[in-house]
């Protein structure tokens, strides 16, 4: 008998969606097993910048609800430096008159940027404070928290959901971009994102410049490094960093924050976001087992993770109503 045979629920995936769901399920009192073929540090989640921003994930109303719920949780976690979460102030720059960040104001307190806080070409901006999450640290914290709650991990690859194990408990599919191969879902689309990680010359303030002429550009200072981005290329699967793109990212980032001009480049990185026209968070069935799908979080998997995990717990628990405790 393996852990997956005796668990109350099996989660497939150990990225931010799988780990957060596993932790929330364990904290709800269930015996949880996680199956994944990549350690958290090797997932797309580890590449995320990661700033709390409901970016490129749909439908917007649900994404906003999940993001708001997650914001509350990340705000609590920011009190503990071991989590890798910190609250940081920054500026959402606007180059189109009248445009504002759709989520700022109601959800996150924001004030209008002063002229000296803008860059050339920006006509306005919103200054606000949101969580910035150092993903390698945060994923390790999530993993350790899961282990403390009794979650058991099996590091292996599944060819299909038949490989999960012999039990009949619910399965949560949180396999990111690969979820489609396990479920037959053809609506997942890789969305290539390239970033440049540089040494931090002492920055704390982030910038998001979605309407930059070279494409969405951002500067996210973390602790020792700064993530400069980026690209958003639906349907592109090449994981090799493009040096010309890296140069254009750095040039644009340096215009937002001139102290980046001489910053040492630590790494050029590419990740494939799990894009989908809508996040899939629903219940299905496989060989008589309840399957909760949770994937397709696009550019906002970190931002939505706690809200999503709350819904996963609810959908798993609904299926267990009437199940006798073992
Ligand atoms: C450059 C870049 C910057 C980003 N910045 C941000 C940001 O600032 N804020 C934000 O919120 N989001 C950001 N994102 C998006 C975010 O990274 C994703 O939405 C999120 O990581 C998706 O998490 P996931 O757990 O669904 O998938 P993944 O992290 O890909 O994890 C999938 C898991 O499933 C497992 N798995 C898959 N197939 C199988 C199989 N067949 N058998 C066993 N296990 C399997 C893998 O091993 C892995 O553990 C960014 C993404 C990129 C690329």
XYZ file of C-alpha atoms and ligand atoms in Angstrom:
379
model
C 0.000 0.000 0.000
C 1.298 3.451 -0.887
C 0.317 6.846 0.525
C -1.979 7.507 -2.431
C -3.928 4.302 -1.713
C -4.862 5.298 1.853
C -5.185 9.099 1.518
C -8.483 10.967 1.815
C -7.470 13.016 -1.207
C -4.620 12.918 -3.736
C -3.287 16.153 -5.233
C -1.454 15.888 -8.560
C 1.111 18.704 -8.749
C 3.539 20.442 -6.413
C 3.621 23.919 -7.898
C 2.026 26.827 -6.062
C -1.509 25.602 -6.861
C -0.922 21.990 -5.780
C 1.046 22.837 -2.622
C -1.359 25.538 -1.433
C -4.325 23.236 -2.008
C -2.571 20.335 -0.273
C -1.834 22.540 2.743
C -5.394 23.863 2.930
C -6.828 20.330 2.572
C -4.540 19.003 5.327
C -5.472 21.933 7.576
C -9.127 21.006 7.025
C -8.379 17.635 8.646
C -7.878 15.391 5.609
C -5.059 12.917 4.969
C -3.389 14.290 1.855
C -0.963 12.691 -0.590
C 0.735 14.715 -3.338
C 2.070 13.134 -6.535
C 4.359 15.226 -8.719
C 7.170 14.637 -11.175
C 9.011 17.880 -10.379
C 10.164 19.287 -7.096
C 8.646 22.705 -6.322
C 11.959 24.397 -7.159
C 11.770 23.001 -10.722
C 8.219 24.131 -11.504
C 6.916 27.149 -13.434
C 5.846 28.470 -10.046
C 9.488 28.855 -9.017
C 10.044 31.197 -11.989
C 7.196 33.589 -11.134
C 8.312 37.128 -10.280
C 6.101 37.018 -8.117
C 3.988 40.031 -7.433
C 0.385 39.959 -6.286
C -1.406 41.119 -9.432
C -4.528 39.639 -11.073
C -2.799 39.517 -14.479
C -3.823 37.515 -17.559
C -6.183 35.030 -15.906
C -9.925 34.666 -16.426
C -12.846 35.098 -15.757
C -12.023 38.418 -14.165
C -14.770 38.329 -11.501
C -13.659 34.951 -10.129
C -9.979 35.812 -10.460
C -10.613 38.984 -8.479
C -12.402 37.065 -5.701
C -9.595 34.486 -5.470
C -7.013 37.281 -5.556
C -8.699 39.229 -2.770
C -8.862 36.112 -0.584
C -5.210 35.416 -1.319
C -4.260 39.022 -0.585
C -5.554 38.629 2.960
C -3.506 35.469 3.449
C -0.304 36.885 1.921
C -0.692 39.999 4.067
C -0.658 37.751 7.166
C 2.289 35.731 5.840
C 4.307 38.914 5.253
C 4.646 39.207 9.046
C 6.874 36.098 8.980
C 10.172 36.637 7.070
C 10.642 32.858 6.733
C 7.797 32.743 4.198
C 9.594 34.887 1.602
C 6.552 37.204 1.432
C 6.987 40.959 1.904
C 4.700 43.944 1.438
C 6.246 46.375 -1.045
C 5.143 49.721 -2.397
C 5.280 50.339 -6.119
C 3.785 52.138 -9.084
C 1.456 50.914 -11.828
C 2.377 53.255 -14.686
C -0.218 54.364 -17.225
C 0.651 55.610 -20.716
C -2.969 55.879 -21.932
C -4.961 58.837 -20.552
C -7.830 57.766 -18.302
C -6.609 54.178 -17.856
C -6.199 52.744 -14.339
C -5.239 49.350 -12.938
C -8.633 47.580 -12.944
C -8.002 46.015 -9.530
C -6.580 49.065 -7.741
C -8.720 51.325 -5.597
C -11.551 49.025 -4.455
C -9.345 46.048 -3.621
C -5.996 47.633 -2.859
C -5.728 51.142 -1.454
C -4.024 53.291 -4.086
C -3.150 56.946 -4.522
C -2.394 58.871 -7.706
C 1.342 58.969 -8.445
C 3.004 62.380 -8.199
C 4.691 63.686 -11.386
C 8.132 62.948 -9.889
C 7.093 59.287 -9.474
C 6.357 58.841 -13.191
C 8.740 58.063 -16.048
C 8.958 59.607 -19.536
C 5.862 58.668 -21.512
C 3.695 57.827 -18.499
C 0.697 60.134 -18.075
C -0.443 58.845 -14.685
C 0.036 56.007 -12.253
C -1.267 54.360 -9.107
C 0.946 53.923 -6.070
C -0.001 50.975 -3.898
C 1.427 48.333 -1.579
C 1.019 44.641 -2.452
C 2.751 41.383 -1.532
C 5.920 40.430 -3.389
C 6.762 36.767 -3.005
C 10.259 35.287 -3.415
C 9.092 32.037 -4.922
C 12.058 29.726 -4.205
C 11.753 30.618 -0.495
C 7.957 30.581 -0.458
C 7.684 27.182 -2.188
C 10.132 25.706 0.343
C 8.007 27.188 3.131
C 4.840 25.714 1.578
C 6.524 22.316 1.220
C 7.740 22.343 4.832
C 4.309 23.474 6.045
C 2.684 20.593 4.143
C 5.096 18.088 5.675
C 4.370 19.508 9.163
C 0.641 18.973 8.506
C 1.287 15.330 7.581
C 1.065 15.629 3.779
C 2.921 12.751 2.114
C 4.774 13.237 -1.199
C 5.410 10.766 -4.013
C 7.811 12.066 -6.664
C 6.796 10.257 -9.825
C 5.289 10.946 -13.227
C 1.720 10.060 -14.152
C 0.872 9.055 -17.706
C -2.829 9.157 -16.859
C -5.049 9.533 -13.807
C -5.211 5.701 -13.704
C -1.632 5.861 -12.344
C -2.680 7.832 -9.239
C -3.206 4.687 -7.146
C -5.722 2.052 -6.138
C -7.846 4.066 -3.708
C -11.195 5.628 -4.505
C -10.627 9.020 -2.867
C -11.001 12.308 -4.767
C -8.162 13.515 -6.989
C -7.225 17.180 -7.347
C -5.566 17.851 -10.710
C -3.200 20.787 -10.161
C -0.693 19.869 -12.853
C -0.387 23.292 -14.474
C 0.210 23.291 -18.212
C 0.431 19.480 -18.340
C -3.030 19.031 -16.809
C -4.528 18.845 -20.300
C -2.597 15.650 -21.047
C -4.068 14.034 -17.925
C -7.647 15.204 -18.469
C -7.993 15.457 -22.255
C -8.525 19.223 -21.964
C -7.430 20.959 -25.172
C -8.031 24.508 -23.925
C -4.673 24.930 -22.161
C -2.188 27.147 -24.006
C 1.476 27.723 -23.084
C 2.135 31.422 -22.596
C 5.881 31.994 -22.791
C 7.351 34.445 -20.317
C 10.975 35.591 -20.385
C 12.551 37.489 -17.506
C 16.004 38.669 -16.468
C 17.141 38.249 -12.871
C 19.713 40.863 -11.815
C 21.522 41.674 -8.565
C 19.590 44.188 -6.498
C 21.403 47.565 -6.398
C 19.277 48.591 -3.392
C 15.787 48.871 -4.882
C 12.596 48.340 -2.913
C 9.975 49.954 -5.155
C 8.407 47.927 -7.988
C 7.119 49.215 -11.356
C 4.547 47.725 -13.716
C 4.383 49.306 -17.181
C 1.886 47.263 -19.220
C 1.694 49.700 -22.148
C 5.453 50.040 -22.646
C 6.245 50.184 -26.375
C 8.314 46.950 -26.126
C 5.461 45.100 -24.367
C 4.520 44.655 -20.730
C 7.570 45.676 -18.723
C 8.087 45.278 -15.004
C 10.735 45.677 -12.316
C 10.145 43.648 -9.158
C 12.785 44.055 -6.423
C 12.850 41.083 -4.060
C 15.562 40.682 -1.424
C 18.947 40.213 -3.081
C 17.725 40.271 -6.666
C 15.374 42.103 -9.017
C 13.125 40.424 -11.571
C 12.969 42.424 -14.799
C 10.330 41.378 -17.293
C 8.995 40.381 -19.466
C 7.177 38.750 -22.318
C 3.711 37.232 -22.720
C 3.699 35.008 -25.836
C 0.677 32.705 -26.209
C 1.387 29.464 -28.057
C 5.186 29.786 -27.916
C 6.903 26.784 -26.308
C 10.620 27.548 -26.766
C 12.208 27.559 -23.306
C 15.527 28.987 -24.540
C 16.060 32.602 -23.454
C 16.421 35.003 -26.385
C 19.403 37.297 -25.806
C 17.939 40.144 -27.909
C 14.745 40.007 -25.837
C 16.792 40.002 -22.627
C 18.615 43.139 -23.845
C 15.340 44.899 -24.641
C 13.905 43.958 -21.240
C 16.979 45.338 -19.477
C 16.985 48.522 -21.555
C 13.305 49.192 -20.809
C 13.691 48.277 -17.128
C 16.647 50.661 -16.822
C 14.483 53.482 -18.113
C 11.976 52.748 -15.345
C 14.733 52.497 -12.725
C 18.114 53.954 -13.832
C 19.992 52.187 -11.009
C 19.514 48.966 -12.991
C 21.884 50.120 -15.755
C 24.963 48.559 -14.161
C 23.230 45.737 -12.268
C 24.920 42.349 -12.707
C 22.823 39.866 -14.677
C 22.315 36.695 -12.620
C 20.150 34.690 -15.023
C 18.005 34.829 -18.146
C 14.942 32.687 -17.489
C 11.953 31.434 -19.488
C 8.782 29.854 -18.110
C 5.571 28.674 -19.759
C 2.470 29.989 -17.984
C -0.531 27.637 -17.977
C -2.863 29.806 -20.069
C -6.537 29.017 -20.578
C -9.521 31.076 -21.707
C -10.883 30.434 -18.178
C -9.269 28.944 -15.109
C -10.647 25.427 -14.710
C -11.964 24.910 -11.197
C -14.755 22.367 -11.328
C -15.666 18.781 -10.542
C -15.474 15.846 -12.916
C -15.132 12.111 -12.657
C -12.547 9.523 -13.629
C -13.100 5.771 -13.293
C -15.665 6.364 -10.552
C -13.479 8.829 -8.639
C -14.334 12.465 -7.985
C -11.863 14.751 -9.775
C -11.445 18.405 -8.834
C -9.707 20.292 -11.644
C -7.607 23.308 -10.668
C -5.409 24.588 -13.448
C -5.068 27.243 -16.141
C -4.202 30.119 -13.799
C -2.174 31.878 -16.498
C -0.207 34.847 -15.184
C -1.863 34.850 -11.767
C -1.293 31.434 -10.212
C 0.475 32.858 -7.185
C -1.937 35.785 -6.870
C -5.011 33.524 -6.835
C -3.527 30.521 -5.000
C -5.141 30.847 -1.546
C -8.587 31.755 -2.874
C -8.412 28.840 -5.287
C -7.283 26.482 -2.511
C -10.329 27.488 -0.443
C -12.619 26.486 -3.311
C -10.704 23.230 -3.804
C -11.298 22.333 -0.130
C -15.006 23.070 -0.567
C -15.311 20.984 -3.749
C -13.411 18.055 -2.212
C -15.443 18.259 1.015
C -18.788 18.335 -0.821
C -17.863 15.007 -2.382
C -16.991 13.573 1.026
C -20.294 14.462 2.657
C -21.506 11.187 4.155
C -18.113 9.448 3.900
C -17.418 7.517 7.110
C -14.173 8.599 8.800
C -11.582 5.817 8.836
C 7.989 34.660 -16.206
C 6.771 34.409 -15.342
C 6.424 35.339 -14.373
C 5.289 35.140 -13.584
N 4.987 36.058 -12.628
C 3.886 35.886 -11.863
C 3.556 36.828 -10.849
O 4.265 37.828 -10.656
N 2.434 36.617 -10.098
C 1.634 35.516 -10.304
O 0.622 35.372 -9.600
N 1.936 34.598 -11.247
C 3.022 34.753 -12.032
N 3.323 33.841 -13.013
C 2.367 32.747 -13.271
C 2.574 31.575 -12.317
O 3.926 31.193 -12.346
C 1.677 30.385 -12.726
O 0.331 30.794 -12.861
C 1.754 29.302 -11.650
O 3.089 28.982 -11.382
C 1.009 28.032 -12.053
O 1.176 27.120 -10.983
P 0.749 25.604 -11.075
O 0.952 25.029 -9.731
O -0.593 25.499 -11.709
O 1.755 24.943 -12.152
P 3.281 24.485 -12.032
O 4.070 25.412 -11.201
O 3.723 24.263 -13.446
O 3.234 23.087 -11.275
C 2.721 21.936 -11.909
C 3.015 20.716 -11.057
O 2.377 19.579 -11.665
C 3.296 18.513 -11.731
N 2.956 17.656 -12.878
C 2.635 18.070 -14.125
N 2.406 16.991 -14.904
C 2.579 15.895 -14.140
C 2.489 14.483 -14.384
N 2.153 13.994 -15.577
N 2.758 13.638 -13.358
C 3.100 14.114 -12.140
N 3.195 15.445 -11.855
C 2.934 16.310 -12.849
C 4.658 19.168 -11.876
O 5.680 18.281 -11.445
C 4.492 20.367 -10.941
O 4.802 19.937 -9.635
C 4.473 33.993 -13.787
C 4.853 33.042 -14.735
C 5.984 33.236 -15.502
C 6.372 32.197 -16.521
